[in-house]
mmCIF file of C-alpha atoms in Angstrom:
data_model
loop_
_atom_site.group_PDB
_atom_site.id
_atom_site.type_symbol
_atom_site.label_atom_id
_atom_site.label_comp_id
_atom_site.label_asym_id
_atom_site.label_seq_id
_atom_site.Cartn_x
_atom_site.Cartn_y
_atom_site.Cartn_z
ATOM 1 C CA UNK A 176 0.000 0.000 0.000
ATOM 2 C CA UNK A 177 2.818 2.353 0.723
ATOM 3 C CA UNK A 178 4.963 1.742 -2.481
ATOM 4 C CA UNK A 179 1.241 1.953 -4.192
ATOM 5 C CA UNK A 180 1.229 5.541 -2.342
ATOM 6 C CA UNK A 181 4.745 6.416 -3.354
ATOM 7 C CA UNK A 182 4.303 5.843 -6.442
ATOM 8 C CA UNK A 183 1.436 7.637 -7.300
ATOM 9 C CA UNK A 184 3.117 10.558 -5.859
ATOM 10 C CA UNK A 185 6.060 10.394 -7.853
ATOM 11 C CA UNK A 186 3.882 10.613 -10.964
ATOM 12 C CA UNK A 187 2.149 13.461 -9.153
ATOM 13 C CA UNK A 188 5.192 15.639 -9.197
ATOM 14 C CA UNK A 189 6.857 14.237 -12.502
ATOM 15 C CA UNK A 190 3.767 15.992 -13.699
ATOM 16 C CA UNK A 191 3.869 19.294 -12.304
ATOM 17 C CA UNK A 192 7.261 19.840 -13.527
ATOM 18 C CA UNK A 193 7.376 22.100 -16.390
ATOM 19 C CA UNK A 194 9.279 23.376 -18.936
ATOM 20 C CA UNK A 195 8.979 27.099 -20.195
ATOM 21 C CA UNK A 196 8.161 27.661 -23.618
ATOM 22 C CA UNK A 197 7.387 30.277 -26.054
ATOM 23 C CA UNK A 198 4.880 30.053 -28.807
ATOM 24 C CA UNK A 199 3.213 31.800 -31.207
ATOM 25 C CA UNK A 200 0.498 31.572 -33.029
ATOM 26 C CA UNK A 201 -0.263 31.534 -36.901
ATOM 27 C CA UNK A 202 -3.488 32.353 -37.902
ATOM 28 C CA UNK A 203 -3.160 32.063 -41.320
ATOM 29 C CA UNK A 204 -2.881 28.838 -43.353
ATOM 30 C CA UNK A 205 1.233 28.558 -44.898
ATOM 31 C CA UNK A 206 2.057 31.583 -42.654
ATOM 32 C CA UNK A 207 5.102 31.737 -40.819
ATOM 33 C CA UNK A 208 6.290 33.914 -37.257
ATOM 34 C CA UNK A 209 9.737 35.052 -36.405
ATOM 35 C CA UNK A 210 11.528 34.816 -32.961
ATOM 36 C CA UNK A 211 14.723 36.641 -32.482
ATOM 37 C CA UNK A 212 18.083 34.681 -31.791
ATOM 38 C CA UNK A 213 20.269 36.262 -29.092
ATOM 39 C CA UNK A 214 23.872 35.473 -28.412
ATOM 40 C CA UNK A 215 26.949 37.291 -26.326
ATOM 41 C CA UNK A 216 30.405 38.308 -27.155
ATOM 42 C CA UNK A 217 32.692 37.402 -24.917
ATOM 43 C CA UNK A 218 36.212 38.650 -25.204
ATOM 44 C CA UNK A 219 39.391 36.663 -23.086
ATOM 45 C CA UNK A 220 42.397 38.441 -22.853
ATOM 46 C CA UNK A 221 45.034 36.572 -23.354
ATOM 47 C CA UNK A 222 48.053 36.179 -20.871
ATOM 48 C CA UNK A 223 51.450 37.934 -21.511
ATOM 49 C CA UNK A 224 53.930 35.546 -23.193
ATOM 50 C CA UNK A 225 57.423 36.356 -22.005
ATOM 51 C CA UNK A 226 60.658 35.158 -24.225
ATOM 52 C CA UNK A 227 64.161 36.070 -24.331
ATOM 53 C CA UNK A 228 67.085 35.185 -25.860
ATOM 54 C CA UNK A 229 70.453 35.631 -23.767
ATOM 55 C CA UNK A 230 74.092 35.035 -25.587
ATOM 56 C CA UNK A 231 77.323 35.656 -24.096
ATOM 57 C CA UNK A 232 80.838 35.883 -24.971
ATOM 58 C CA UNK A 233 83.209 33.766 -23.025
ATOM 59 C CA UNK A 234 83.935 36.629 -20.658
ATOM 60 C CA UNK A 235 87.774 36.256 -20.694
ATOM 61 C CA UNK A 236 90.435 39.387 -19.782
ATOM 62 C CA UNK A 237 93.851 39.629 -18.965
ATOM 63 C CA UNK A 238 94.874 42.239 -16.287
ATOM 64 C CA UNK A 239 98.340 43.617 -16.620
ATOM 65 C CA UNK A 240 99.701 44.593 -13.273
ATOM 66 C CA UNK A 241 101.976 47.214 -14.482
ATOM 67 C CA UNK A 242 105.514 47.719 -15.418
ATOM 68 C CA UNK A 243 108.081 49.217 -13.438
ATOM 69 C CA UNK A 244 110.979 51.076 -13.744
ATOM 70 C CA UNK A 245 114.349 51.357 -11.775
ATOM 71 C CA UNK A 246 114.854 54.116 -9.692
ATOM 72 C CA UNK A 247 118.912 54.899 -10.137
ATOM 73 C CA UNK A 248 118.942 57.508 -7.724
ATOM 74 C CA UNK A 249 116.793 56.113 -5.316
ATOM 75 C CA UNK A 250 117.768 52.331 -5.641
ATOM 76 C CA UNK A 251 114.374 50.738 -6.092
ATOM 77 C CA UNK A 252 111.622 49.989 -8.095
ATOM 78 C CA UNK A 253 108.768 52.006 -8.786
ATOM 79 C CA UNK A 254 105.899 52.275 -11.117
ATOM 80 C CA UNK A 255 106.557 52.962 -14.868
ATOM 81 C CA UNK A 256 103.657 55.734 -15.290
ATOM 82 C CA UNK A 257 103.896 54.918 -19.337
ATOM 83 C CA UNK A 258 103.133 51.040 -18.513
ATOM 84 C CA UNK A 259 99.617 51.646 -15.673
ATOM 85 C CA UNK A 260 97.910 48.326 -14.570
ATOM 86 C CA UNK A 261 94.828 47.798 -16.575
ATOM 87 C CA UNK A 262 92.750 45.358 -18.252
ATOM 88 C CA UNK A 263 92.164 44.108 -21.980
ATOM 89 C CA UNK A 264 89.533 41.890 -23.280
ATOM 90 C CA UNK A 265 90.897 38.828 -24.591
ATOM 91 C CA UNK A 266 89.541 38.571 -28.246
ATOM 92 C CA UNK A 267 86.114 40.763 -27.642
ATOM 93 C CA UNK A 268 84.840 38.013 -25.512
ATOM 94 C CA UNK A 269 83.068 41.115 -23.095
ATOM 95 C CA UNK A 270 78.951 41.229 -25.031
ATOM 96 C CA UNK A 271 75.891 39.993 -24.003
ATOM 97 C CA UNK A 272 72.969 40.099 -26.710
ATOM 98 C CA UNK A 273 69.704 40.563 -25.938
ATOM 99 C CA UNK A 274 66.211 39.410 -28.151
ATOM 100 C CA UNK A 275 62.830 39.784 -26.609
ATOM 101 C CA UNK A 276 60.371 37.978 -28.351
ATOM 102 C CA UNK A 277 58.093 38.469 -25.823
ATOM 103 C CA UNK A 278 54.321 40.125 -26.289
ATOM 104 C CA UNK A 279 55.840 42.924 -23.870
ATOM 105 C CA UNK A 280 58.562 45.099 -23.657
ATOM 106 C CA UNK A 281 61.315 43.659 -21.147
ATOM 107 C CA UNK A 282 63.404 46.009 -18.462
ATOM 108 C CA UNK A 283 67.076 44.576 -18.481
ATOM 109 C CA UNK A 284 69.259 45.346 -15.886
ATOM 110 C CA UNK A 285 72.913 44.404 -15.224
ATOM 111 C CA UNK A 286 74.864 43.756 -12.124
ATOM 112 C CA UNK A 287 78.550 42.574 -11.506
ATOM 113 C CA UNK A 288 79.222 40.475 -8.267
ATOM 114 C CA UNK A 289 82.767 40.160 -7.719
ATOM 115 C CA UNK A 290 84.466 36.895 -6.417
ATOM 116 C CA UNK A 291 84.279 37.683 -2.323
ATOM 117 C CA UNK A 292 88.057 37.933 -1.889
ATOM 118 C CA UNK A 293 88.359 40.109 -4.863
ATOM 119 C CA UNK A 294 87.627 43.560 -2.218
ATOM 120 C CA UNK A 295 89.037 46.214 -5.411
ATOM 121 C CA UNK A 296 87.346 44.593 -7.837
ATOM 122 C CA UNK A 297 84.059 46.369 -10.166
ATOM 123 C CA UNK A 298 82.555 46.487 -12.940
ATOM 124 C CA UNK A 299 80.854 48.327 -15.608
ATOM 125 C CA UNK A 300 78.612 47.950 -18.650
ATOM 126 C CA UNK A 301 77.708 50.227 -21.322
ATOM 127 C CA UNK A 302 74.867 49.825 -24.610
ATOM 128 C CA UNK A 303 75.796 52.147 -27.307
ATOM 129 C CA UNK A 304 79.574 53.143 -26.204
ATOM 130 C CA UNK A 305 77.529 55.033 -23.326
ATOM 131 C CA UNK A 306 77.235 53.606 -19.925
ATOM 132 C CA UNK A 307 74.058 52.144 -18.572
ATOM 133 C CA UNK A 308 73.168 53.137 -15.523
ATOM 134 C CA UNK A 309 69.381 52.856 -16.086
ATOM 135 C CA UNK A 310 67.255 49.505 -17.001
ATOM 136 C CA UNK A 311 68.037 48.825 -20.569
ATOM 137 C CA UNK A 312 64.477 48.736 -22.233
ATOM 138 C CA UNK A 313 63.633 45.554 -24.629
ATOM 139 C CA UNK A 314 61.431 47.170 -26.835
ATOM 140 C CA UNK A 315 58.385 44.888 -27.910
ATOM 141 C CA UNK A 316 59.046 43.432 -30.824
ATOM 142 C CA UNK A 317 57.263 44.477 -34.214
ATOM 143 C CA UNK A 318 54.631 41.825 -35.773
ATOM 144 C CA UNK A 319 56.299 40.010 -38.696
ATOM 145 C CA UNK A 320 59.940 41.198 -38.458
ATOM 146 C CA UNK A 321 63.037 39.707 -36.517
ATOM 147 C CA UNK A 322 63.417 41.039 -32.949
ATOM 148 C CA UNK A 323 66.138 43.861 -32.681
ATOM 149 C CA UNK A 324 69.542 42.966 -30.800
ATOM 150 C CA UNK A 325 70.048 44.472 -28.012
ATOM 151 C CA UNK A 326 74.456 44.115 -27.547
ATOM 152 C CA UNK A 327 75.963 45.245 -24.081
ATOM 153 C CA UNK A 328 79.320 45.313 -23.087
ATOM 154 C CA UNK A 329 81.034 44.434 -19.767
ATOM 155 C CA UNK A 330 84.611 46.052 -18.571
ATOM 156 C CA UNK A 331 86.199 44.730 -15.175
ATOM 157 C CA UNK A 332 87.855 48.017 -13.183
ATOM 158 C CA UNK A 333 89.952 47.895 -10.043
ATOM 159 C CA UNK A 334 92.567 45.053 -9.481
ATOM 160 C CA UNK A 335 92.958 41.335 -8.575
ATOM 161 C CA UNK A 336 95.572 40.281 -6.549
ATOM 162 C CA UNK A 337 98.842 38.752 -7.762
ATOM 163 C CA UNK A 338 98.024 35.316 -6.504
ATOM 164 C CA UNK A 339 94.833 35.092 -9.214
ATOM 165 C CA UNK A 340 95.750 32.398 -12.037
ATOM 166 C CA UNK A 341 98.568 33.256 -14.326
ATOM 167 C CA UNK A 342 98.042 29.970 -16.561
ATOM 168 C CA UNK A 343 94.494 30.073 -17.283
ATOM 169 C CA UNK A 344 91.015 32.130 -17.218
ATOM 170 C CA UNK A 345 89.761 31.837 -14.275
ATOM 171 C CA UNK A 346 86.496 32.803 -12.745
ATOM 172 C CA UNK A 347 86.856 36.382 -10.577
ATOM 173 C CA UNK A 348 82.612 37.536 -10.575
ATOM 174 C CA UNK A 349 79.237 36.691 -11.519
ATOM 175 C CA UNK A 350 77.043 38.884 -14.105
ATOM 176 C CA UNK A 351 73.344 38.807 -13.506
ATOM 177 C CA UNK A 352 70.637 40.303 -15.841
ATOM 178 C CA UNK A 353 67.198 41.081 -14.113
ATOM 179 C CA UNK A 354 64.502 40.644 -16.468
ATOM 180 C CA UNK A 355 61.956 42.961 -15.305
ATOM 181 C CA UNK B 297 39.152 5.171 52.365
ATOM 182 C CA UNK B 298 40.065 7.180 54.970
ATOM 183 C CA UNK B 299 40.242 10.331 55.268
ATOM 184 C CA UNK B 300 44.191 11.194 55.114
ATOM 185 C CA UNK B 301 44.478 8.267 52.386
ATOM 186 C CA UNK B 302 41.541 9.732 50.432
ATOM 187 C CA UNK B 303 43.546 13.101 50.582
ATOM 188 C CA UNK B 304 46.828 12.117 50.397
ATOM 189 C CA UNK B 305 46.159 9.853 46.817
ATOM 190 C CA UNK B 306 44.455 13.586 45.825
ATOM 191 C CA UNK B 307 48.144 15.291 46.982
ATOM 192 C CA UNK B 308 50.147 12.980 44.517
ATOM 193 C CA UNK B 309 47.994 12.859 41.442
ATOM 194 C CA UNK B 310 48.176 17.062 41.776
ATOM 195 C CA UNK B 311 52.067 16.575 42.171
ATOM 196 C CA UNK B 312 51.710 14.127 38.901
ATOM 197 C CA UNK B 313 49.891 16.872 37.064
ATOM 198 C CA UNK B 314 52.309 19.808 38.137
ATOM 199 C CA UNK B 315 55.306 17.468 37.149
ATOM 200 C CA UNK B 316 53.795 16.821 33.780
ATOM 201 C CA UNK B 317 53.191 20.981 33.443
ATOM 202 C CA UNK B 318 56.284 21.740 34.229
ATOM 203 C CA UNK B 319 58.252 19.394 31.898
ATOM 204 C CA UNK B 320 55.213 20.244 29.240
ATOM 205 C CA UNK B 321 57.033 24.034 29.592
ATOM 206 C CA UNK B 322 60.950 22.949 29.518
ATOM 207 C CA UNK B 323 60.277 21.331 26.415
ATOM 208 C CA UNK B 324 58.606 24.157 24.795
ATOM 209 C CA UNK B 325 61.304 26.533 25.903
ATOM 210 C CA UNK B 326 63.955 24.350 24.775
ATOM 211 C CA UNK B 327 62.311 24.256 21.068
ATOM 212 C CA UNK B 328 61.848 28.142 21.513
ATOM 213 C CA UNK B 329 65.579 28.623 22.023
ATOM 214 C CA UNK B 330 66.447 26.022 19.375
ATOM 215 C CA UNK B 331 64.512 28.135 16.926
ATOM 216 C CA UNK B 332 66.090 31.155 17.849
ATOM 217 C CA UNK B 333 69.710 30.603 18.033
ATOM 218 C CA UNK B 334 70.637 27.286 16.824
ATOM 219 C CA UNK B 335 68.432 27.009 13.725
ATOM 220 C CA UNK B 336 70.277 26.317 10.926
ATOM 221 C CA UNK B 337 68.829 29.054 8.275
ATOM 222 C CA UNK B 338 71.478 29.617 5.941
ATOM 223 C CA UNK B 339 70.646 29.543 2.550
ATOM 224 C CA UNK B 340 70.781 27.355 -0.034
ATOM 225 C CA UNK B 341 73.761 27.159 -2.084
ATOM 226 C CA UNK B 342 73.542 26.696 -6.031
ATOM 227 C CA UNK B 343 76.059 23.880 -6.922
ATOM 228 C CA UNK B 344 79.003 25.277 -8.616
ATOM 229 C CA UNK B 345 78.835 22.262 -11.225
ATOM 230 C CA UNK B 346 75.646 20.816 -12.781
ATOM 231 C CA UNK B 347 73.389 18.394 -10.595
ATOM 232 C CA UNK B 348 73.371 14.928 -11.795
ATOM 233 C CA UNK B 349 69.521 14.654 -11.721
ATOM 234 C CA UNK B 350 67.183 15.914 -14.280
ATOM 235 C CA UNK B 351 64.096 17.478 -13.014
ATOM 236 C CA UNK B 352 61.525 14.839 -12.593
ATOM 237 C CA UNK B 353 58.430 17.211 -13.187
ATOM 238 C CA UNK B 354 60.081 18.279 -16.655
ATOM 239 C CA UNK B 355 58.015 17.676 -19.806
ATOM 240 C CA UNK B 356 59.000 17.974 -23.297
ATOM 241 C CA UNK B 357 57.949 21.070 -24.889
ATOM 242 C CA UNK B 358 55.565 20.712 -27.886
ATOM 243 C CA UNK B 359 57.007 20.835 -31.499
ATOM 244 C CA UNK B 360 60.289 22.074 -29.665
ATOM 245 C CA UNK B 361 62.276 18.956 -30.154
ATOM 246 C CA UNK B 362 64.477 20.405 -33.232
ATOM 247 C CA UNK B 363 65.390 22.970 -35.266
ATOM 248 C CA UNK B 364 68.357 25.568 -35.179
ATOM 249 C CA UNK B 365 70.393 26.434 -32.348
ATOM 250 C CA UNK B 366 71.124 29.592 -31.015
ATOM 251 C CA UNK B 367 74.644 31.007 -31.815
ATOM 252 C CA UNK B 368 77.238 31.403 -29.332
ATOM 253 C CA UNK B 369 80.753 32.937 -28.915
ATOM 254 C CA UNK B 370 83.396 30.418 -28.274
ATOM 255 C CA UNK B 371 83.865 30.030 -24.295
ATOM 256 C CA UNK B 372 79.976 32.064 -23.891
ATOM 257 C CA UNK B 373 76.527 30.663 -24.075
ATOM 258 C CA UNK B 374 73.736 31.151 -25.684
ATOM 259 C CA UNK B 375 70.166 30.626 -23.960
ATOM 260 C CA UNK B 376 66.166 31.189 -24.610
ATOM 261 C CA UNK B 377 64.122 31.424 -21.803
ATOM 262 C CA UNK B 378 59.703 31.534 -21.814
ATOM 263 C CA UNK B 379 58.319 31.859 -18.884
ATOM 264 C CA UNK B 380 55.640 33.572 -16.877
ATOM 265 C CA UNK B 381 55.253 36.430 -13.994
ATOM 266 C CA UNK B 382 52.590 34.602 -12.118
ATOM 267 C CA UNK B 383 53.293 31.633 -10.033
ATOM 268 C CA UNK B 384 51.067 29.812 -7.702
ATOM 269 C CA UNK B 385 51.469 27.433 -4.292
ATOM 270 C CA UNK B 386 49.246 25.230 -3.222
ATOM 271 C CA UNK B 387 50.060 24.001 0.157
ATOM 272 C CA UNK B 388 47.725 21.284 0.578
ATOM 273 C CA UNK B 389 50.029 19.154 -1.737
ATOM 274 C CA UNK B 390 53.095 21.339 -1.665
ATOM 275 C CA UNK B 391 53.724 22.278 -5.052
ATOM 276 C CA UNK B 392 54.371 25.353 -6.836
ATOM 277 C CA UNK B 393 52.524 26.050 -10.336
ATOM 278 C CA UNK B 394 54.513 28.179 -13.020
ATOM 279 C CA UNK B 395 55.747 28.234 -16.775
ATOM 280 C CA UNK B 396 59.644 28.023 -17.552
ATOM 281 C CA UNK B 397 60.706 26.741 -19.979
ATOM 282 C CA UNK B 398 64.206 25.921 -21.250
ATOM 283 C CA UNK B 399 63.866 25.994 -25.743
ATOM 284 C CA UNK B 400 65.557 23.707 -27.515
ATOM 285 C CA UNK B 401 67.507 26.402 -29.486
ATOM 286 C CA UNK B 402 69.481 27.081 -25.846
ATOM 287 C CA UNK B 403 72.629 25.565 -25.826
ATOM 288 C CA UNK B 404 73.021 25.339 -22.105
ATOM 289 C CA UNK B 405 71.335 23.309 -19.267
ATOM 290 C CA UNK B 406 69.214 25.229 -16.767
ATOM 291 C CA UNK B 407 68.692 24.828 -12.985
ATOM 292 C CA UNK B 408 65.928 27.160 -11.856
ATOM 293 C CA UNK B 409 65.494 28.558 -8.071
ATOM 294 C CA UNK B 410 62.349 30.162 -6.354
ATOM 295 C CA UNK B 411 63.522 32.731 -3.952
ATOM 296 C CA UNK B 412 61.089 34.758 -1.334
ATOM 297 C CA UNK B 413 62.491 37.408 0.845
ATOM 298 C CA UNK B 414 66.463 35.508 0.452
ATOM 299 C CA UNK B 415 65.011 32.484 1.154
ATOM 300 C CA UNK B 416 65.112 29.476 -1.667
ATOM 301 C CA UNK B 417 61.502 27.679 -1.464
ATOM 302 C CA UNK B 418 62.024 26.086 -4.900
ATOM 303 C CA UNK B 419 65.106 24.405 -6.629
ATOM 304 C CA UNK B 420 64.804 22.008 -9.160
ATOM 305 C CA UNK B 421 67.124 19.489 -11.501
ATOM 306 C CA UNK B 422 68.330 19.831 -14.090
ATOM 307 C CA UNK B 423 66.191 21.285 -17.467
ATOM 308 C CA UNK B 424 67.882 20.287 -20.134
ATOM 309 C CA UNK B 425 66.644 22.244 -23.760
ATOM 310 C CA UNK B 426 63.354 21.318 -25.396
ATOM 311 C CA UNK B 427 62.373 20.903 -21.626
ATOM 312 C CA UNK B 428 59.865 23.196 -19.672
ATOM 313 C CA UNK B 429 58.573 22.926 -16.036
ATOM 314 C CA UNK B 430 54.902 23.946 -14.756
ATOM 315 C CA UNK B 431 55.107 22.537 -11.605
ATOM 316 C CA UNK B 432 57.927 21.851 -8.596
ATOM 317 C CA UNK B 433 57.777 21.118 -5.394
ATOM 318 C CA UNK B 434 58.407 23.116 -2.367
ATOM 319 C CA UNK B 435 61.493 22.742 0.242
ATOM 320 C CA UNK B 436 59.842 21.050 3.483
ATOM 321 C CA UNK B 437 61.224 24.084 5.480
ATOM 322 C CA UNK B 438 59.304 26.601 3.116
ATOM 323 C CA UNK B 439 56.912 28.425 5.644
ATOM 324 C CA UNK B 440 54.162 29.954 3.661
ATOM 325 C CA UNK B 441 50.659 31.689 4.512
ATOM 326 C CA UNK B 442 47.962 32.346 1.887
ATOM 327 C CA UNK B 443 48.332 35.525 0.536
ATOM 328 C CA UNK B 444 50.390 37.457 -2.411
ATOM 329 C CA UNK B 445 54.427 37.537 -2.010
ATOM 330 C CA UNK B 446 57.186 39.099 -4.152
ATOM 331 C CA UNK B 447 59.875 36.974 -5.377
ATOM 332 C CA UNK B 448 61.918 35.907 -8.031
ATOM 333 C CA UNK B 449 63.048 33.119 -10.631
ATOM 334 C CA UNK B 450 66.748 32.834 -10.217
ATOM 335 C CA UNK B 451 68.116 30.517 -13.334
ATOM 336 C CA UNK B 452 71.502 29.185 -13.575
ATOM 337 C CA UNK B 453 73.276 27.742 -16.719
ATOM 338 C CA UNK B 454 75.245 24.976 -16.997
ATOM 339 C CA UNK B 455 77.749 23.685 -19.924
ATOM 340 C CA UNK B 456 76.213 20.855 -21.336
ATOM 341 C CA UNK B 457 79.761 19.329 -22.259
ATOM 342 C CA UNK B 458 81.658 19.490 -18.878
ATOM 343 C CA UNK B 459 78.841 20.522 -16.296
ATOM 344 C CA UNK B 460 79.955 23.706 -14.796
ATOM 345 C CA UNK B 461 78.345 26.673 -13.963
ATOM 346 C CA UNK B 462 77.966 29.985 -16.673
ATOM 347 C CA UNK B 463 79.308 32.873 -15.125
ATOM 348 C CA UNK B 464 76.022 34.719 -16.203
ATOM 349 C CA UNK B 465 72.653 33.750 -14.149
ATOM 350 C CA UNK B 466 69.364 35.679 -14.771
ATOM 351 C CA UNK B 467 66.505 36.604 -12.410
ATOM 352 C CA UNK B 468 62.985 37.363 -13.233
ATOM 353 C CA UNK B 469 60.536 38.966 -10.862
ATOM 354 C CA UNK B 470 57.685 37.384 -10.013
ATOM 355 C CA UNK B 471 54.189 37.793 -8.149
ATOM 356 C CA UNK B 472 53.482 34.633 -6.384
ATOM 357 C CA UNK B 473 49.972 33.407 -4.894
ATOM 358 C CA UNK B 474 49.746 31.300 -1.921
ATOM 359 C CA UNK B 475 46.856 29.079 -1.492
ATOM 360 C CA UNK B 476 45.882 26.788 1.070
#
């Protein structure tokens, strides 16, 4: 009796469910009615795509301590003032190129970290034969063309001590480019 | 039970209970002063040569698995990197979403570091070209709360030949999202 009652209750409510629908009505025989169709445009942005390309030279300098001279009236040596300590790049091994391929322009900055126990040793870089001291903007590449290279160069100042490698390159810092 | 037994059983179990309190508040002291001053929170080092593991979350990149390589200076390297500002945590399971990946037109490996506030929460294996990463998983001694941090990507290179570090690293800024 009380799956009889069940039942007939289900088929109670299956029936009051409805469905809403819109009609219209033609009065005339072969006529026809319209409804209007409706849609929405929606627009997704799409996210930023970020790509750069990085190359580097192998980084490589010699520093030349100095020459010196001897001092025949004072019995020693000192500094020859027309040989100064300085630095040369070993076979312009000092760029770093730059492509942003990216669907934004691209801050690049520069910073040298020298070797802890290297105290009087800096460095410099400069885009253009000017020095950069500001973030080096990547500017966003054109549709359909190559992206533009961007070519920085890196110069070591100060000194390293005498007891650096005489045989072989070896490492005295760390360059790191922010990509901003 | 008497009356001094009843009362003296009462005595001891209080004497058990300040006992217990007591020790309860050396050991929570001790871990307090443990935390403090003998924590070890120095930071994680990035190997000076490649790791031997490739990162086990890496997945080829589609339709990335030939094609030209970039060129590079003899001694230098020559990278691509794509990658994305946004990264997400999740610490129910641990994990940090993200985009990097490592082109196949790079000719060096990559090892790629999450850093918050000096502290690395991230490092994986190696990412070797035509590879890219969109998820890694946390250090256990990352402590994170929901909310928005600053941080960055810092990426290393590696020669693929003899394994040691580029002297050039990059790092990207990033928003990152923690979630619970």
């Amino acid at each position: 009796m009380k799956k009889l009652l069940c039942f007939l209750m289900v088929v109670a409510m299956l029936a009051t469910v409805s469905t809403t629908a819109f009609a219209a009505t033609v009065e005339t025989a072969n006529g026809s009615d319209s409804a209007d169709v409706k849609a929405k445009y929606n627009s997704t942005t799409p996210a930023d795509v970020y790509s750069v390309d990085v190359t580097w030279g192998a980084m490589e300098f010699d520093y030349n301590a100095g020459g010196q001279k001897w001092d025949t009236e004072n019995h020693k040596w000192v500094n020859d003032e027309a040989a100064p300590a300085g630095w040369e790049v070993k076979n312009s091994s000092n760029t770093i190129t730059l492509a942003n391929h990216s669907s934004k322009a691209v801050d690049a900055t520069f910073a040298f970290d020298a070797n802890a126990e290297y105290t009087d040793l800096g460095g410099s870089f400069t885009y253009n034969n000017a020095a950069l001291n500001a973030p080096l903007e990547l500017e966003l590449p054109q549709a359909d063309t190559a992206a533009k290279n961007y070519v920085v160069s890196f110069n070591p100042n100060g000194s390293i001590p005498a007891t650096h490698s005489a045989t072989a390159y070896a490492k005295i810092g760390t360059i790191t480019i922010t990509l901003g | 039970m008497s009356y001094k037994s009843k009362h003296g059983s009462t005595d001891k179990r209080k004497q058990i209970i300040i006992i217990v309190l007591i020790l309860l508040l050396l050991i929570t002291i001790g871990i307090t002063v443990w935390t403090l001053f003998f924590r070890d929170t120095t930071p994680v080092l990035a190997p000076d040569y490649a790791p031997q593991q490739t990162e086990e979350n890496a997945e080829p990149i589609d339709d990335d698995t030939d094609g030209e390589k970039l060129q590079q200076q003899q001694g230098g390297g020559a990278v691509s990197l794509t990658y994305s500002k946004e990264v997400t945590i999740d610490l129910s399971d641990n994990v940090a979403k993200l985009l990097f990946a490592n082109p196949y037109k790079s000719n060096q490996d990559m090892m790629l570091q999450i850093v918050i506030q000096d502290t690395v929460i991230v490092q994986s294996g190696l990412l070797t070209p035509g590879h890219q990463v969109t998820k890694l998983e946390l250090f256990d001694n990352a402590k994170l709360s929901k909310g928005t941090y600053e941080g960055k990507f810092v990426v290393l290179y590696y020669q693929k030949d003899t394994g040691e570090k580029a002297m050039i690293n990059t790092e990207i800024p990033l928003t990152i999202t923690v979630e619970e």
